[in-house]
PDB file of C-alpha atoms in Angstrom:
ATOM      1  CA  MET W  22      44.841 167.935  66.362  1.00  0.00           C
ATOM      2  CA  SER W  23      48.513 167.907  65.476  1.00  0.00           C
ATOM      3  CA  LYS W  24      49.641 167.944  61.908  1.00  0.00           C
ATOM      4  CA  LYS W  25      51.469 164.888  60.619  1.00  0.00           C
ATOM      5  CA  ILE W  26      55.111 165.434  59.777  1.00  0.00           C
ATOM      6  CA  THR W  27      56.322 163.716  56.624  1.00  0.00           C
ATOM      7  CA  ASP W  28      59.654 163.392  54.831  1.00  0.00           C
ATOM      8  CA  GLU W  29      60.303 164.331  51.189  1.00  0.00           C
ATOM      9  CA  SER W  30      58.835 161.032  49.961  1.00  0.00           C
ATOM     10  CA  GLY W  31      55.609 161.565  51.889  1.00  0.00           C
ATOM     11  CA  LEU W  32      56.255 158.946  54.567  1.00  0.00           C
ATOM     12  CA  GLU W  33      55.096 159.903  58.040  1.00  0.00           C
ATOM     13  CA  ILE W  34      57.847 160.655  60.550  1.00  0.00           C
ATOM     14  CA  ILE W  35      56.818 159.903  64.140  1.00  0.00           C
ATOM     15  CA  GLU W  36      57.804 163.053  65.963  1.00  0.00           C
ATOM     16  CA  THR W  37      54.572 164.409  67.443  1.00  0.00           C
ATOM     17  CA  PRO W  38      53.544 163.242  70.936  1.00  0.00           C
ATOM     18  CA  GLU W  39      50.164 162.128  69.612  1.00  0.00           C
ATOM     19  CA  ALA W  40      51.684 159.965  66.880  1.00  0.00           C
ATOM     20  CA  LEU W  41      54.210 158.476  69.263  1.00  0.00           C
ATOM     21  CA  ALA W  42      51.523 157.701  71.828  1.00  0.00           C
ATOM     22  CA  GLY W  43      49.467 156.009  69.106  1.00  0.00           C
ATOM     23  CA  GLN W  44      52.342 153.763  68.122  1.00  0.00           C
ATOM     24  CA  ILE W  45      53.011 152.823  71.743  1.00  0.00           C
ATOM     25  CA  ASN W  46      49.326 151.994  72.203  1.00  0.00           C
ATOM     26  CA  LYS W  47      49.412 149.747  69.119  1.00  0.00           C
ATOM     27  CA  ALA W  48      52.449 147.948  70.502  1.00  0.00           C
ATOM     28  CA  GLU W  49      50.727 147.399  73.851  1.00  0.00           C
ATOM     29  CA  VAL W  50      47.620 145.992  72.167  1.00  0.00           C
ATOM     30  CA  PHE W  51      49.767 143.675  70.016  1.00  0.00           C
ATOM     31  CA  PHE W  52      51.663 142.455  73.087  1.00  0.00           C
ATOM     32  CA  LEU W  53      48.466 141.819  75.084  1.00  0.00           C
ATOM     33  CA  LYS W  54      46.943 139.835  72.209  1.00  0.00           C
ATOM     34  CA  ASN W  55      50.085 137.777  71.634  1.00  0.00           C
ATOM     35  CA  ARG W  56      51.712 137.779  75.063  1.00  0.00           C
ATOM     36  CA  LYS W  57      51.746 133.989  75.448  1.00  0.00           C
ATOM     37  CA  VAL W  58      53.509 133.495  72.134  1.00  0.00           C
ATOM     38  CA  LEU W  59      55.955 136.344  72.732  1.00  0.00           C
ATOM     39  CA  ILE W  60      56.771 135.170  76.256  1.00  0.00           C
ATOM     40  CA  GLY W  61      57.297 131.655  74.921  1.00  0.00           C
ATOM     41  CA  ILE W  62      59.650 132.897  72.187  1.00  0.00           C
ATOM     42  CA  GLY W  63      61.509 135.080  74.669  1.00  0.00           C
ATOM     43  CA  GLY W  64      61.842 132.166  77.060  1.00  0.00           C
ATOM     44  CA  ALA W  65      63.127 129.883  74.327  1.00  0.00           C
ATOM     45  CA  ILE W  66      65.743 132.443  73.286  1.00  0.00           C
ATOM     46  CA  LEU W  67      66.826 132.886  76.902  1.00  0.00           C
ATOM     47  CA  VAL W  68      67.116 129.128  77.398  1.00  0.00           C
ATOM     48  CA  ALA W  69      69.188 128.835  74.193  1.00  0.00           C
ATOM     49  CA  VAL W  70      71.511 131.643  75.259  1.00  0.00           C
ATOM     50  CA  VAL W  71      71.986 130.190  78.740  1.00  0.00           C
ATOM     51  CA  ALA W  72      72.510 126.692  77.323  1.00  0.00           C
ATOM     52  CA  PHE W  73      75.144 127.919  74.868  1.00  0.00           C
ATOM     53  CA  ALA W  74      76.941 129.893  77.571  1.00  0.00           C
ATOM     54  CA  GLY W  75      76.895 126.833  79.818  1.00  0.00           C
ATOM     55  CA  TYR W  76      78.198 124.631  77.005  1.00  0.00           C
ATOM     56  CA  ARG W  77      81.066 127.019  76.263  1.00  0.00           C
ATOM     57  CA  PHE W  78      81.933 127.206  79.987  1.00  0.00           C
ATOM     58  CA  TYR W  79      81.966 123.403  80.147  1.00  0.00           C
ATOM     59  CA  ILE W  80      84.068 123.044  76.978  1.00  0.00           C
ATOM     60  CA  ASP W  81      86.544 125.702  78.133  1.00  0.00           C
ATOM     61  CA  GLY W  82      86.921 123.829  81.405  1.00  0.00           C
ATOM     62  CA  GLN W  83      87.458 120.546  79.589  1.00  0.00           C
ATOM     63  CA  GLU W  84      89.997 121.971  77.158  1.00  0.00           C
ATOM     64  CA  GLY W  85      92.830 122.298  79.677  1.00  0.00           C
ATOM     65  CA  THR W  86      92.384 118.744  80.940  1.00  0.00           C
ATOM     66  CA  ALA W  87      92.202 117.383  77.407  1.00  0.00           C
ATOM     67  CA  GLN W  88      95.294 119.284  76.293  1.00  0.00           C
ATOM     68  CA  ASN W  89      97.291 117.892  79.217  1.00  0.00           C
ATOM     69  CA  ALA W  90      96.159 114.376  78.407  1.00  0.00           C
ATOM     70  CA  LEU W  91      97.049 114.818  74.740  1.00  0.00           C
ATOM     71  CA  SER W  92     100.518 116.218  75.471  1.00  0.00           C
ATOM     72  CA  SER W  93     101.328 113.077  77.461  1.00  0.00           C
ATOM     73  CA  VAL W  94     100.228 110.635  74.776  1.00  0.00           C
ATOM     74  CA  VAL W  95     101.866 112.435  71.834  1.00  0.00           C
ATOM     75  CA  TYR W  96     105.265 111.188  73.015  1.00  0.00           C
ATOM     76  CA  ASP W  97     104.108 107.591  72.541  1.00  0.00           C
ATOM     77  CA  PHE W  98     102.731 108.456  69.098  1.00  0.00           C
ATOM     78  CA  GLU W  99     105.993 110.073  67.994  1.00  0.00           C
ATOM     79  CA  ALA W 100     107.960 107.090  69.361  1.00  0.00           C
ATOM     80  CA  ASP W 101     105.741 104.867  67.164  1.00  0.00           C
ATOM     81  CA  SER W 102     104.322 103.110  70.224  1.00  0.00           C
ATOM     82  CA  LEU W 103     100.961 102.984  68.533  1.00  0.00           C
ATOM     83  CA  SER W 104      99.092 100.737  70.974  1.00  0.00           C
ATOM     84  CA  LYS W 105     100.164 102.887  73.921  1.00  0.00           C
ATOM     85  CA  ALA W 106      99.269 106.039  72.026  1.00  0.00           C
ATOM     86  CA  LEU W 107      95.815 104.735  71.137  1.00  0.00           C
ATOM     87  CA  ASN W 108      94.886 103.054  74.417  1.00  0.00           C
ATOM     88  CA  GLY W 109      96.995 104.898  76.975  1.00  0.00           C
ATOM     89  CA  SER W 110      99.561 103.619  79.452  1.00  0.00           C
ATOM     90  CA  GLY W 111     100.837 104.333  82.948  1.00  0.00           C
ATOM     91  CA  GLY W 112      97.577 105.922  83.996  1.00  0.00           C
ATOM     92  CA  ASN W 113      97.521 108.264  80.972  1.00  0.00           C
ATOM     93  CA  GLU W 114      94.517 108.385  78.678  1.00  0.00           C
ATOM     94  CA  GLY W 115      95.019 107.277  75.085  1.00  0.00           C
ATOM     95  CA  LEU W 116      94.002 108.998  71.879  1.00  0.00           C
ATOM     96  CA  LEU W 117      90.772 107.006  71.586  1.00  0.00           C
ATOM     97  CA  SER W 118      89.681 107.994  75.086  1.00  0.00           C
ATOM     98  CA  ILE W 119      90.604 111.655  74.591  1.00  0.00           C
ATOM     99  CA  ALA W 120      88.696 111.841  71.308  1.00  0.00           C
ATOM    100  CA  ASP W 121      85.615 110.300  72.921  1.00  0.00           C
ATOM    101  CA  SER W 122      85.692 111.882  76.386  1.00  0.00           C
ATOM    102  CA  TYR W 123      86.408 115.496  75.440  1.00  0.00           C
ATOM    103  CA  LYS W 124      84.238 115.963  72.364  1.00  0.00           C
ATOM    104  CA  GLY W 125      83.980 119.561  71.264  1.00  0.00           C
ATOM    105  CA  THR W 126      87.481 120.496  72.398  1.00  0.00           C
ATOM    106  CA  ASP W 127      90.418 121.279  70.129  1.00  0.00           C
ATOM    107  CA  ALA W 128      92.390 118.523  71.851  1.00  0.00           C
ATOM    108  CA  ALA W 129      89.762 115.902  71.024  1.00  0.00           C
ATOM    109  CA  ASN W 130      89.709 117.095  67.419  1.00  0.00           C
ATOM    110  CA  LEU W 131      93.487 116.696  67.164  1.00  0.00           C
ATOM    111  CA  ALA W 132      93.298 113.335  68.944  1.00  0.00           C
ATOM    112  CA  ASN W 133      91.046 112.145  66.116  1.00  0.00           C
ATOM    113  CA  PHE W 134      93.756 113.013  63.607  1.00  0.00           C
ATOM    114  CA  TYR W 135      96.523 111.261  65.543  1.00  0.00           C
ATOM    115  CA  ALA W 136      94.275 108.256  66.155  1.00  0.00           C
ATOM    116  CA  GLY W 137      93.417 108.059  62.459  1.00  0.00           C
ATOM    117  CA  VAL W 138      97.105 107.997  61.502  1.00  0.00           C
ATOM    118  CA  ALA W 139      97.930 105.362  64.148  1.00  0.00           C
ATOM    119  CA  LEU W 140      95.013 103.126  63.134  1.00  0.00           C
ATOM    120  CA  LEU W 141      95.992 103.451  59.483  1.00  0.00           C
ATOM    121  CA  LYS W 142      99.496 102.249  60.348  1.00  0.00           C
ATOM    122  CA  GLN W 143      97.971  99.311  62.209  1.00  0.00           C
ATOM    123  CA  GLY W 144      95.900  98.334  59.198  1.00  0.00           C
ATOM    124  CA  LYS W 145      92.586  99.164  60.897  1.00  0.00           C
ATOM    125  CA  TYR W 146      91.323 101.061  57.906  1.00  0.00           C
ATOM    126  CA  ASP W 147      87.637 101.484  58.759  1.00  0.00           C
ATOM    127  CA  ASP W 148      88.462 102.849  62.198  1.00  0.00           C
ATOM    128  CA  ALA W 149      91.117 105.102  60.674  1.00  0.00           C
ATOM    129  CA  ILE W 150      88.599 106.528  58.196  1.00  0.00           C
ATOM    130  CA  SER W 151      86.076 107.149  60.972  1.00  0.00           C
ATOM    131  CA  HIS W 152      88.522 109.164  63.087  1.00  0.00           C
ATOM    132  CA  LEU W 153      90.004 111.082  60.179  1.00  0.00           C
ATOM    133  CA  GLU W 154      86.534 112.051  58.974  1.00  0.00           C
ATOM    134  CA  SER W 155      85.779 113.331  62.491  1.00  0.00           C
ATOM    135  CA  PHE W 156      88.788 115.635  62.287  1.00  0.00           C
ATOM    136  CA  SER W 157      88.457 119.161  60.911  1.00  0.00           C
ATOM    137  CA  SER W 158      90.911 121.992  60.463  1.00  0.00           C
ATOM    138  CA  SER W 159      90.783 125.555  59.175  1.00  0.00           C
ATOM    139  CA  ASP W 160      94.382 125.026  58.008  1.00  0.00           C
ATOM    140  CA  LEU W 161      93.893 123.886  54.408  1.00  0.00           C
ATOM    141  CA  LEU W 162      97.244 122.081  54.295  1.00  0.00           C
ATOM    142  CA  VAL W 163      96.397 119.979  57.341  1.00  0.00           C
ATOM    143  CA  HIS W 164      92.875 119.405  56.051  1.00  0.00           C
ATOM    144  CA  ALA W 165      94.284 118.183  52.732  1.00  0.00           C
ATOM    145  CA  ARG W 166      96.630 115.857  54.600  1.00  0.00           C
ATOM    146  CA  ALA W 167      93.674 114.259  56.384  1.00  0.00           C
ATOM    147  CA  GLN W 168      91.805 113.866  53.062  1.00  0.00           C
ATOM    148  CA  SER W 169      94.834 112.164  51.532  1.00  0.00           C
ATOM    149  CA  LEU W 170      95.136 109.752  54.452  1.00  0.00           C
ATOM    150  CA  ILE W 171      91.482 108.783  54.070  1.00  0.00           C
ATOM    151  CA  GLY W 172      92.260 108.109  50.419  1.00  0.00           C
ATOM    152  CA  ASP W 173      95.162 105.885  51.498  1.00  0.00           C
ATOM    153  CA  ALA W 174      92.856 103.892  53.764  1.00  0.00           C
ATOM    154  CA  TYR W 175      90.332 103.336  50.975  1.00  0.00           C
ATOM    155  CA  LEU W 176      93.074 102.318  48.554  1.00  0.00           C
ATOM    156  CA  GLU W 177      94.337  99.786  51.101  1.00  0.00           C
ATOM    157  CA  LYS W 178      90.764  98.480  51.289  1.00  0.00           C
ATOM    158  CA  ASN W 179      90.898  98.022  47.499  1.00  0.00           C
ATOM    159  CA  GLN W 180      88.258 100.696  46.977  1.00  0.00           C
ATOM    160  CA  PRO W 181      89.969 102.914  44.391  1.00  0.00           C
ATOM    161  CA  ALA W 182      86.810 104.832  43.483  1.00  0.00           C
ATOM    162  CA  GLU W 183      86.473 106.129  47.055  1.00  0.00           C
ATOM    163  CA  ALA W 184      90.214 106.778  47.233  1.00  0.00           C
ATOM    164  CA  ILE W 185      90.037 108.840  44.043  1.00  0.00           C
ATOM    165  CA  SER W 186      87.344 111.054  45.564  1.00  0.00           C
ATOM    166  CA  TYR W 187      89.492 111.922  48.580  1.00  0.00           C
ATOM    167  CA  TYR W 188      92.727 112.325  46.608  1.00  0.00           C
ATOM    168  CA  LYS W 189      90.935 114.826  44.370  1.00  0.00           C
ATOM    169  CA  LYS W 190      89.842 116.800  47.426  1.00  0.00           C
ATOM    170  CA  ALA W 191      93.390 116.786  48.774  1.00  0.00           C
ATOM    171  CA  ALA W 192      94.898 117.857  45.434  1.00  0.00           C
ATOM    172  CA  ASP W 193      92.422 120.719  45.028  1.00  0.00           C
ATOM    173  CA  ASN W 194      92.918 122.055  48.571  1.00  0.00           C
ATOM    174  CA  ASP W 195      95.299 125.027  48.732  1.00  0.00           C
ATOM    175  CA  LYS W 196      97.463 123.937  45.789  1.00  0.00           C
ATOM    176  CA  ASN W 197     101.202 124.176  46.458  1.00  0.00           C
ATOM    177  CA  GLU W 198     104.432 122.813  45.000  1.00  0.00           C
ATOM    178  CA  PHE W 199     105.275 120.656  48.021  1.00  0.00           C
ATOM    179  CA  PHE W 200     102.201 118.526  48.664  1.00  0.00           C
ATOM    180  CA  THR W 201      99.905 118.842  45.652  1.00  0.00           C
ATOM    181  CA  PRO W 202     102.186 116.807  43.333  1.00  0.00           C
ATOM    182  CA  VAL W 203     102.224 114.016  45.946  1.00  0.00           C
ATOM    183  CA  TYR W 204      98.422 113.961  46.072  1.00  0.00           C
ATOM    184  CA  LEU W 205      98.209 114.029  42.274  1.00  0.00           C
ATOM    185  CA  MET W 206     100.585 111.075  42.066  1.00  0.00           C
ATOM    186  CA  LYS W 207      98.396 109.123  44.494  1.00  0.00           C
ATOM    187  CA  LEU W 208      95.353 110.153  42.483  1.00  0.00           C
ATOM    188  CA  ALA W 209      96.882 108.937  39.223  1.00  0.00           C
ATOM    189  CA  LEU W 210      97.869 105.583  40.733  1.00  0.00           C
ATOM    190  CA  ALA W 211      94.351 105.123  42.137  1.00  0.00           C
ATOM    191  CA  GLN W 212      92.880 106.004  38.731  1.00  0.00           C
ATOM    192  CA  GLU W 213      95.115 103.409  37.113  1.00  0.00           C
ATOM    193  CA  LYS W 214      93.913 100.847  39.634  1.00  0.00           C
ATOM    194  CA  ALA W 215      90.319 101.788  38.792  1.00  0.00           C
ATOM    195  CA  ASN W 216      91.073 101.318  35.067  1.00  0.00           C
ATOM    196  CA  GLN W 217      90.637 105.020  34.380  1.00  0.00           C
ATOM    197  CA  ALA W 218      93.623 105.334  32.056  1.00  0.00           C
ATOM    198  CA  ALA W 219      92.667 108.650  30.464  1.00  0.00           C
ATOM    199  CA  ASP W 220      92.110 110.275  33.874  1.00  0.00           C
ATOM    200  CA  ALA W 221      95.405 108.893  35.182  1.00  0.00           C
ATOM    201  CA  ILE W 222      97.268 110.328  32.180  1.00  0.00           C
ATOM    202  CA  ALA W 223      95.625 113.699  32.830  1.00  0.00           C
ATOM    203  CA  SER W 224      96.749 113.605  36.467  1.00  0.00           C
ATOM    204  CA  TYR W 225     100.326 112.752  35.460  1.00  0.00           C
ATOM    205  CA  LYS W 226     100.241 115.634  32.960  1.00  0.00           C
ATOM    206  CA  ARG W 227      99.148 118.019  35.694  1.00  0.00           C
ATOM    207  CA  ILE W 228     102.207 117.123  37.733  1.00  0.00           C
ATOM    208  CA  ILE W 229     104.505 117.630  34.740  1.00  0.00           C
ATOM    209  CA  GLU W 230     102.938 120.872  33.561  1.00  0.00           C
ATOM    210  CA  GLU W 231     101.912 122.559  36.819  1.00  0.00           C
ATOM    211  CA  PHE W 232     104.760 121.411  39.061  1.00  0.00           C
ATOM    212  CA  PRO W 233     107.786 120.943  36.777  1.00  0.00           C
ATOM    213  CA  LEU W 234     110.287 121.329  39.637  1.00  0.00           C
ATOM    214  CA  SER W 235     108.697 118.748  41.922  1.00  0.00           C
ATOM    215  CA  SER W 236     110.453 115.461  42.682  1.00  0.00           C
ATOM    216  CA  GLU W 237     107.380 113.583  41.405  1.00  0.00           C
ATOM    217  CA  VAL W 238     107.929 114.738  37.791  1.00  0.00           C
ATOM    218  CA  VAL W 239     110.397 111.956  36.943  1.00  0.00           C
ATOM    219  CA  ASN W 240     108.001 109.193  37.971  1.00  0.00           C
ATOM    220  CA  ALA W 241     105.041 111.036  36.462  1.00  0.00           C
ATOM    221  CA  LYS W 242     106.756 111.072  33.061  1.00  0.00           C
ATOM    222  CA  LYS W 243     107.733 107.424  33.362  1.00  0.00           C
ATOM    223  CA  TYR W 244     104.301 106.163  34.416  1.00  0.00           C
ATOM    224  CA  MET W 245     102.513 108.354  31.882  1.00  0.00           C
ATOM    225  CA  GLY W 246     104.739 107.020  29.095  1.00  0.00           C
ATOM    226  CA  LEU W 247     104.036 103.425  30.097  1.00  0.00           C
ATOM    227  CA  LEU W 248     100.311 104.081  30.323  1.00  0.00           C
ATOM    228  CA  GLU W 249     100.179 105.856  26.961  1.00  0.00           C
ATOM    229  CA  GLY W 250     101.966 102.874  25.441  1.00  0.00           C
ATOM    230  CA  GLN W 251      99.378 100.514  26.870  1.00  0.00           C
ATOM    231  CA  VAL W 252      96.408 102.492  25.551  1.00  0.00           C
ATOM    232  CA  GLY W 253      98.062 103.147  22.181  1.00  0.00           C
ATOM    233  CA  LYS W 254      98.602 106.884  22.474  1.00  0.00           C
TER     234      LYS W 254
END
């Protein structure tokens, strides 16, 4: 009988042929007792892997087509031909079709952003919110822009509480001297509309104190002064 080999802590190290054979035998017994479950798990994993690979192959194939469609419609969007951009023209797909037909692609994601902006300009606020909420971006500046636009849509719908929520998200995303003061100004105006005077004053103060060189400072000082006069501060 072979002697067990242990490490300094006393744990057995499987190095002897007998010990190794014993472990293999235990594994075989475990597999035989649970083969149906193990085969089922293995099959499920294989199906998931194959399905994911197939999905990625499909999406990669769709991406080129979607990008071509989007490049054609962007010209209409930039020319402010909003109906053409949204619905397509001359045989070209529109933003709404691209967003719906090529889900999962980067082009469809971007189409949601463009569609949201176009619908907002058309006064179709609920549809604009839906498309902008479907858009996502790892670029924090672009993400903040989308949040701010959703806030605009809610403010146009006379729902300042919802607008405030999105303006806060935009203002707190990747703070910078160019866009953050704009979002804070929108936030303060929405807070005023919601009769949240103290919060609006705080937002105006943030612009003045954190972004003293921004073009929004002049208006921030003016509106804050008027508001403080109204509340007796």
